[in-house]
XYZ file of C-alpha atoms in Angstrom:
438
model
C 47.821 -22.415 116.998
C 47.938 -22.807 113.110
C 45.747 -20.435 110.227
C 44.174 -22.700 109.261
C 42.254 -24.237 113.442
C 42.111 -20.845 113.974
C 40.101 -20.569 111.019
C 38.130 -23.739 111.505
C 37.313 -22.740 115.143
C 36.175 -19.044 113.992
C 33.849 -20.205 111.995
C 32.652 -23.313 113.568
C 32.006 -21.215 116.627
C 27.838 -21.533 117.813
C 27.695 -17.719 118.386
C 29.144 -16.614 115.520
C 26.931 -14.518 113.945
C 26.775 -12.634 110.173
C 28.642 -10.255 111.805
C 31.253 -13.149 113.218
C 31.720 -14.153 109.525
C 32.125 -11.424 108.144
C 34.740 -11.230 110.555
C 37.037 -14.096 110.516
C 36.353 -13.779 106.434
C 38.181 -10.888 106.638
C 40.817 -11.922 108.268
C 41.189 -15.342 106.634
C 42.416 -12.906 103.821
C 44.814 -11.125 105.377
C 45.821 -14.059 106.626
C 45.865 -15.887 103.308
C 49.827 -16.068 101.722
C 49.342 -13.670 97.952
C 50.859 -16.003 95.961
C 47.193 -18.836 96.820
C 45.218 -15.789 96.060
C 46.491 -16.201 92.756
C 46.427 -20.032 91.596
C 42.603 -19.362 93.245
C 42.727 -16.346 90.129
C 44.777 -18.301 87.794
C 42.434 -21.858 88.297
C 38.924 -20.243 87.760
C 40.682 -18.043 83.947
C 41.707 -21.091 82.884
C 38.010 -22.553 84.235
C 36.115 -19.991 82.523
C 36.425 -20.057 78.716
C 36.008 -23.825 79.409
C 32.106 -23.754 80.708
C 31.215 -20.643 78.367
C 32.482 -23.398 75.191
C 29.825 -25.785 76.949
C 27.357 -23.654 76.772
C 27.861 -22.338 73.337
C 28.401 -26.256 72.161
C 24.980 -26.938 73.934
C 23.254 -23.483 72.912
C 23.378 -24.242 69.825
C 22.644 -27.882 70.054
C 19.170 -27.007 71.127
C 19.141 -23.982 67.854
C 16.539 -25.713 65.002
C 17.906 -26.107 61.640
C 15.648 -23.388 60.156
C 17.451 -20.472 62.426
C 20.892 -21.449 61.734
C 21.438 -18.727 59.152
C 20.012 -16.402 62.308
C 22.123 -17.182 63.796
C 25.430 -17.040 62.204
C 24.348 -13.091 60.502
C 23.493 -11.843 64.616
C 27.298 -13.075 64.910
C 28.965 -11.826 62.850
C 26.286 -8.485 63.530
C 28.431 -8.002 66.696
C 31.382 -9.338 65.340
C 30.615 -5.464 62.613
C 29.496 -3.746 65.361
C 32.018 -4.745 68.163
C 34.498 -3.406 66.399
C 32.542 0.379 66.186
C 32.912 3.100 67.774
C 30.522 4.352 69.646
C 30.388 7.645 67.138
C 31.141 5.527 63.688
C 27.992 4.039 65.261
C 25.573 6.935 65.773
C 26.581 8.036 61.323
C 25.940 5.015 60.700
C 21.604 4.729 62.167
C 21.117 8.773 61.198
C 22.251 7.165 57.755
C 19.348 4.969 58.078
C 17.149 7.348 59.841
C 17.578 9.608 56.081
C 17.223 7.206 54.237
C 14.017 5.472 55.698
C 12.229 9.041 55.334
C 13.959 9.050 51.519
C 12.226 6.373 51.557
C 9.019 7.200 52.308
C 8.918 10.033 50.656
C 8.646 8.678 47.304
C 7.149 5.588 48.186
C 4.137 8.978 48.851
C 5.465 10.117 46.024
C 5.260 7.327 43.867
C 1.470 5.988 45.319
C 0.168 10.048 44.555
C 1.142 8.807 41.037
C -0.501 6.310 41.419
C -4.366 7.243 42.768
C -3.634 10.337 39.391
C -3.059 7.750 36.856
C -6.171 5.381 38.284
C -7.819 8.400 38.152
C -6.723 8.964 35.095
C -7.900 5.976 33.053
C -11.067 6.597 35.084
C -11.411 9.293 33.300
C -9.939 8.328 29.646
C -12.117 4.764 30.302
C -15.525 7.699 30.586
C -14.075 8.884 27.481
C -13.949 6.637 25.945
C -17.819 5.233 26.712
C -19.054 8.525 25.544
C -16.857 8.008 22.253
C -18.572 5.127 21.517
C -21.699 6.520 22.445
C -21.537 9.176 19.646
C -19.522 7.574 17.124
C -22.690 4.945 17.494
C -25.000 8.051 17.086
C -23.350 9.266 14.305
C -23.066 5.783 12.472
C -27.375 5.602 13.153
C -26.896 9.018 11.538
C -25.275 8.240 8.140
C -27.062 5.643 7.529
C -30.041 8.147 7.540
C -28.671 10.276 5.358
C -27.783 7.338 2.726
C -30.908 6.406 2.777
C -32.141 10.000 2.627
C -30.177 10.072 -0.414
C -30.897 7.422 -2.429
C -33.894 8.107 -2.481
C -32.852 12.075 -3.294
C -31.499 9.866 -6.054
C -34.454 7.241 -7.319
C -37.038 10.577 -6.484
C -34.771 13.221 -9.004
C -34.348 10.005 -12.109
C -37.990 9.837 -11.899
C -38.211 13.646 -12.595
C -35.539 13.394 -15.076
C -37.628 10.796 -17.051
C -40.566 12.231 -16.421
C -39.628 15.754 -17.417
C -36.354 15.606 -19.465
C -36.718 14.787 -23.027
C -34.057 11.790 -24.384
C -30.506 13.671 -25.962
C -28.165 10.951 -27.217
C -25.936 11.583 -29.418
C -27.310 9.913 -33.103
C -27.412 6.933 -33.740
C -25.070 6.237 -36.646
C -25.877 6.265 -40.267
C -23.958 3.828 -42.405
C -24.637 2.083 -45.822
C -26.517 -1.147 -45.116
C -25.297 -1.893 -49.192
C -22.598 -1.992 -51.809
C -23.013 0.585 -54.285
C -25.673 -1.122 -57.224
C -25.107 -0.680 -61.093
C -25.672 2.957 -62.660
C -25.322 3.619 -66.626
C -22.190 4.751 -67.037
C -21.590 9.174 -67.098
C -20.882 10.380 -71.113
C -17.292 11.858 -71.810
C -17.788 15.442 -72.189
C -19.653 15.249 -68.336
C -16.568 13.348 -66.967
C -14.371 16.320 -67.291
C -16.657 18.809 -65.550
C -16.826 15.814 -62.860
C -17.418 18.358 -59.468
C -18.372 16.968 -55.751
C -21.452 18.565 -55.456
C -22.257 16.598 -59.492
C -20.194 13.072 -59.092
C -20.392 12.145 -55.752
C -22.132 10.917 -53.478
C -22.990 11.790 -50.276
C -25.391 9.260 -49.145
C -22.467 6.629 -47.673
C -20.875 9.380 -46.266
C -23.696 10.697 -43.791
C -22.004 12.972 -40.785
C -22.665 10.360 -37.863
C -21.294 8.156 -39.879
C -17.036 8.128 -38.792
C -15.992 8.710 -43.195
C -15.451 4.425 -43.302
C -12.544 3.330 -46.040
C -12.167 1.138 -47.527
C -9.136 -0.477 -49.692
C -9.257 -3.373 -52.962
C -6.371 -5.201 -51.798
C -3.030 -4.565 -55.317
C -2.453 -8.807 -55.086
C -6.230 -9.179 -55.021
C -7.530 -6.620 -57.016
C -4.857 -5.628 -59.585
C -6.308 -2.869 -62.475
C -2.215 -2.608 -64.476
C -1.795 -4.306 -67.685
C 0.092 -6.939 -68.456
C 3.370 -6.555 -68.068
C 2.909 -3.726 -65.410
C 3.703 -4.108 -61.698
C 3.136 -1.645 -58.957
C 6.196 -1.403 -56.812
C 6.514 -3.183 -53.782
C 7.331 -0.227 -51.547
C 4.197 1.943 -52.355
C 1.621 -1.576 -51.940
C 3.884 -2.251 -48.595
C 3.643 1.446 -47.147
C 0.044 1.941 -48.664
C -1.631 -0.810 -47.257
C 0.817 -0.698 -43.785
C -0.051 3.442 -43.418
C -3.918 2.140 -43.547
C -3.552 -0.215 -41.304
C -2.438 2.228 -39.096
C -6.848 5.047 -39.642
C -8.624 4.651 -37.278
C -11.993 5.305 -40.859
C -9.773 2.059 -42.332
C -13.381 -0.626 -42.758
C -13.157 -4.367 -43.801
C -16.760 -4.138 -45.195
C -17.501 -2.544 -48.414
C -21.437 -2.503 -47.416
C -20.217 0.763 -44.831
C -17.540 2.395 -46.627
C -18.150 6.016 -48.189
C -14.835 5.794 -50.145
C -13.032 3.647 -52.461
C -9.361 3.644 -52.751
C -8.008 1.840 -55.252
C -3.855 1.564 -55.795
C -3.482 2.624 -59.305
C 0.961 2.812 -59.389
C 3.572 3.979 -59.339
C 3.669 0.622 -61.633
C 6.819 -0.514 -63.857
C 7.105 -2.737 -66.393
C 8.636 -5.704 -65.356
C 11.877 -6.456 -67.131
C 13.190 -2.785 -66.581
C 16.747 -3.246 -66.090
C 17.460 -0.032 -64.878
C 15.189 1.579 -61.662
C 17.339 3.405 -60.548
C 17.024 5.898 -63.720
C 15.101 7.839 -64.799
C 16.807 8.586 -68.191
C 17.703 4.873 -68.917
C 13.958 4.080 -68.236
C 12.334 6.209 -71.064
C 14.905 6.257 -73.339
C 14.930 2.504 -72.505
C 10.549 2.037 -72.564
C 9.268 5.621 -74.142
C 8.112 3.952 -77.056
C 5.947 1.427 -75.204
C 4.658 4.487 -72.495
C 3.474 6.653 -74.593
C 1.797 4.624 -76.778
C 0.438 2.069 -74.072
C 0.046 2.726 -70.274
C -0.092 1.093 -67.669
C -4.036 0.929 -65.892
C -5.884 -1.708 -67.222
C -9.443 0.404 -67.714
C -11.430 -3.131 -68.433
C -9.731 -4.779 -65.035
C -11.198 -1.094 -63.385
C -14.463 -1.270 -63.878
C -14.697 -5.031 -63.481
C -14.484 -3.921 -59.945
C -16.147 -5.821 -57.709
C -18.337 -2.267 -56.190
C -17.560 0.155 -58.877
C -20.772 1.061 -59.708
C -20.903 0.825 -63.582
C -19.211 4.369 -63.379
C -16.266 4.383 -60.839
C -19.035 6.845 -58.213
C -17.313 7.590 -54.230
C -13.701 5.262 -56.023
C -10.054 7.623 -55.163
C -7.178 6.194 -57.552
C -3.873 6.707 -56.441
C -1.177 6.596 -58.549
C 2.156 8.396 -56.728
C 5.493 8.953 -58.726
C 8.265 6.824 -56.585
C 11.628 5.703 -59.418
C 9.955 7.942 -62.429
C 9.452 11.384 -62.145
C 9.332 12.031 -65.838
C 5.683 14.269 -66.250
C 4.765 11.811 -69.255
C 5.670 9.414 -68.504
C 3.734 10.185 -65.202
C 0.101 10.969 -65.293
C -1.661 7.128 -66.893
C -4.817 8.968 -66.847
C -4.272 10.139 -69.635
C -7.058 9.773 -72.190
C -8.551 7.137 -69.816
C -12.286 7.226 -69.430
C -12.364 7.009 -65.685
C -15.873 7.820 -64.682
C -17.244 9.724 -61.345
C -13.612 8.518 -60.245
C -11.115 11.303 -58.593
C -7.703 10.939 -59.275
C -4.690 11.706 -57.271
C -1.316 11.727 -58.820
C 1.418 13.325 -58.747
C 1.886 14.832 -61.812
C -1.522 16.213 -64.587
C -2.679 17.756 -67.606
C -3.912 21.029 -67.933
C -6.755 20.133 -69.036
C -6.495 16.989 -67.827
C -7.100 18.204 -64.205
C -10.431 19.088 -62.545
C -10.216 21.325 -59.876
C -12.197 20.572 -56.422
C -12.233 17.357 -57.606
C -8.626 16.204 -58.662
C -5.403 16.464 -56.087
C -2.111 16.417 -56.698
C 0.761 14.930 -54.071
C 4.163 15.047 -54.819
C 7.232 12.139 -55.194
C 6.788 9.758 -51.694
C 10.558 10.975 -51.931
C 11.287 9.894 -48.303
C 11.825 6.953 -46.466
C 9.185 4.759 -45.055
C 8.058 5.472 -41.935
C 10.224 7.006 -38.587
C 10.402 10.849 -37.942
C 10.005 12.357 -40.666
C 10.739 15.711 -39.690
C 14.379 15.303 -38.955
C 13.933 14.954 -42.975
C 12.597 18.369 -43.687
C 13.732 21.762 -42.699
C 13.125 23.957 -40.427
C 9.760 26.044 -39.405
C 11.602 28.898 -37.766
C 13.429 31.822 -39.596
C 16.118 31.503 -37.038
C 17.539 27.336 -37.051
C 17.224 27.513 -40.549
C 20.104 26.723 -43.029
C 20.127 28.846 -46.180
C 17.567 32.035 -46.695
C 16.022 30.152 -49.392
C 15.166 26.536 -50.436
C 13.334 25.179 -53.907
C 13.262 21.684 -54.956
C 11.877 21.365 -58.524
C 11.522 20.576 -62.329
C 8.659 21.757 -65.102
C 8.956 20.654 -68.338
C 6.746 22.151 -71.196
C 5.107 19.547 -73.606
C 1.275 19.329 -75.796
C -1.282 16.837 -75.468
C 0.956 14.362 -78.085
C 4.661 14.663 -77.818
C 7.280 17.114 -75.994
C 8.416 19.753 -78.204
C 11.338 21.842 -77.389
C 10.377 25.661 -76.827
C 11.649 28.114 -79.302
C 15.302 28.779 -79.377
C 15.203 33.011 -77.508
C 12.748 31.610 -74.244
C 15.144 28.344 -73.706
C 18.427 30.540 -73.639
C 16.665 32.719 -71.047
C 15.298 30.146 -68.992
C 19.044 28.599 -69.544
C 20.735 32.626 -68.630
C 17.956 32.491 -65.234
C 18.644 28.880 -63.857
C 22.367 29.803 -63.956
C 22.630 32.584 -62.546
C 20.091 30.304 -59.515
C 23.081 27.932 -59.675
C 26.200 30.521 -58.803
C 24.037 32.102 -55.476
C 24.394 28.321 -53.766
C 28.244 28.812 -53.925
C 27.587 32.596 -53.315
C 30.840 33.863 -50.331
C 27.992 35.810 -48.925
C 26.871 34.397 -44.767
C 23.175 33.509 -47.501
C 23.590 30.481 -48.297
C 20.258 29.122 -50.818
C 19.085 24.799 -51.752
C 18.237 25.209 -54.957
C 17.395 21.651 -57.236
C 15.879 22.110 -61.046
C 15.797 18.121 -61.220
C 13.905 15.690 -58.249
C 16.136 13.078 -58.538
C 14.421 8.957 -58.154
C 13.714 7.382 -55.502
C 16.581 4.260 -55.338
C 14.187 1.236 -54.519
């Protein structure tokens, strides 16, 4: 009887129970050969992968499309965890727990800060509302104060109008008409003219502003035929007075009337830059005839018969000689004031007429540059003198006696030697007036 038969017989017996089955199995294993067991185990090992792969395919087919990524991430996580050791896994879990605790603390801090900020915002909103209410109250108070101030100002103005007298600047008193026709003044009285006797103060009130009127020398000329006023003087006087605030073009308001008389030179004069040549060429004419035309002078539209409040201007520029520069000699000028560079002693009326220097400076600009410094520390010269003195009588130029002339020459020569001295003190002494060249 073979082993298969014995196995079949033992398993098919009716009297065999549980113990019989186990006993038969053990008996079968004992009698089974070893190579058969190896074949069975190998077959099982080959079948298990195929079965497992089949099951995986069926599971992936049953998973919805939206769960594909989740399943893959789980597989990947398993693949990552699989090679890790237990210690590394524990460290990672502890690290994650620590991070979780830290995040929880930060979240609690942020929540606390958020609540604090919300409370601050609420306080600030409340304060803003209070400030708005205070602003509205202050604006109302300001409007009330403005109304009170306006009422007080109105009351003050009413009180001032009721109780205070009106105080204001006096109104300007200006003449309303040109000088009227007056009787000419006797010649004997003319020589004794003063501001109190020959000047009409009624046209020059304290509030008038002292208006001045200038006769245009090109329109109202008072020079004789054959003479003409120096062009530089015309331009300079008109330009200078044009800048003055007192100049007026209305003769009715004028307090003083200016008349430009000279310097007037002959039109045919050839030697304009030499005062000696001018005196030699036209000396006889100038001694016998004056450049001033008295008839034209008294026919001025505002002369008024006696020339009151008129100022006759005769400035020397090219001809600096004393005899020919005095155009008012033996001329009846009425009550007019005389302004020129040279006078005779008997002719000059002290306190009424004016002596002015010749106009030798530049036509404009900073005239102080041409003047010597006033401070002693900056002065170039210790002593400076520029002038000329000639002695004459009423008819012609006469020479003084020889003794006096000798003394004068000695003094002048000694003074001139001082200008060229070797001392540290320097002197500038000029005893001849040099006329303008143009």
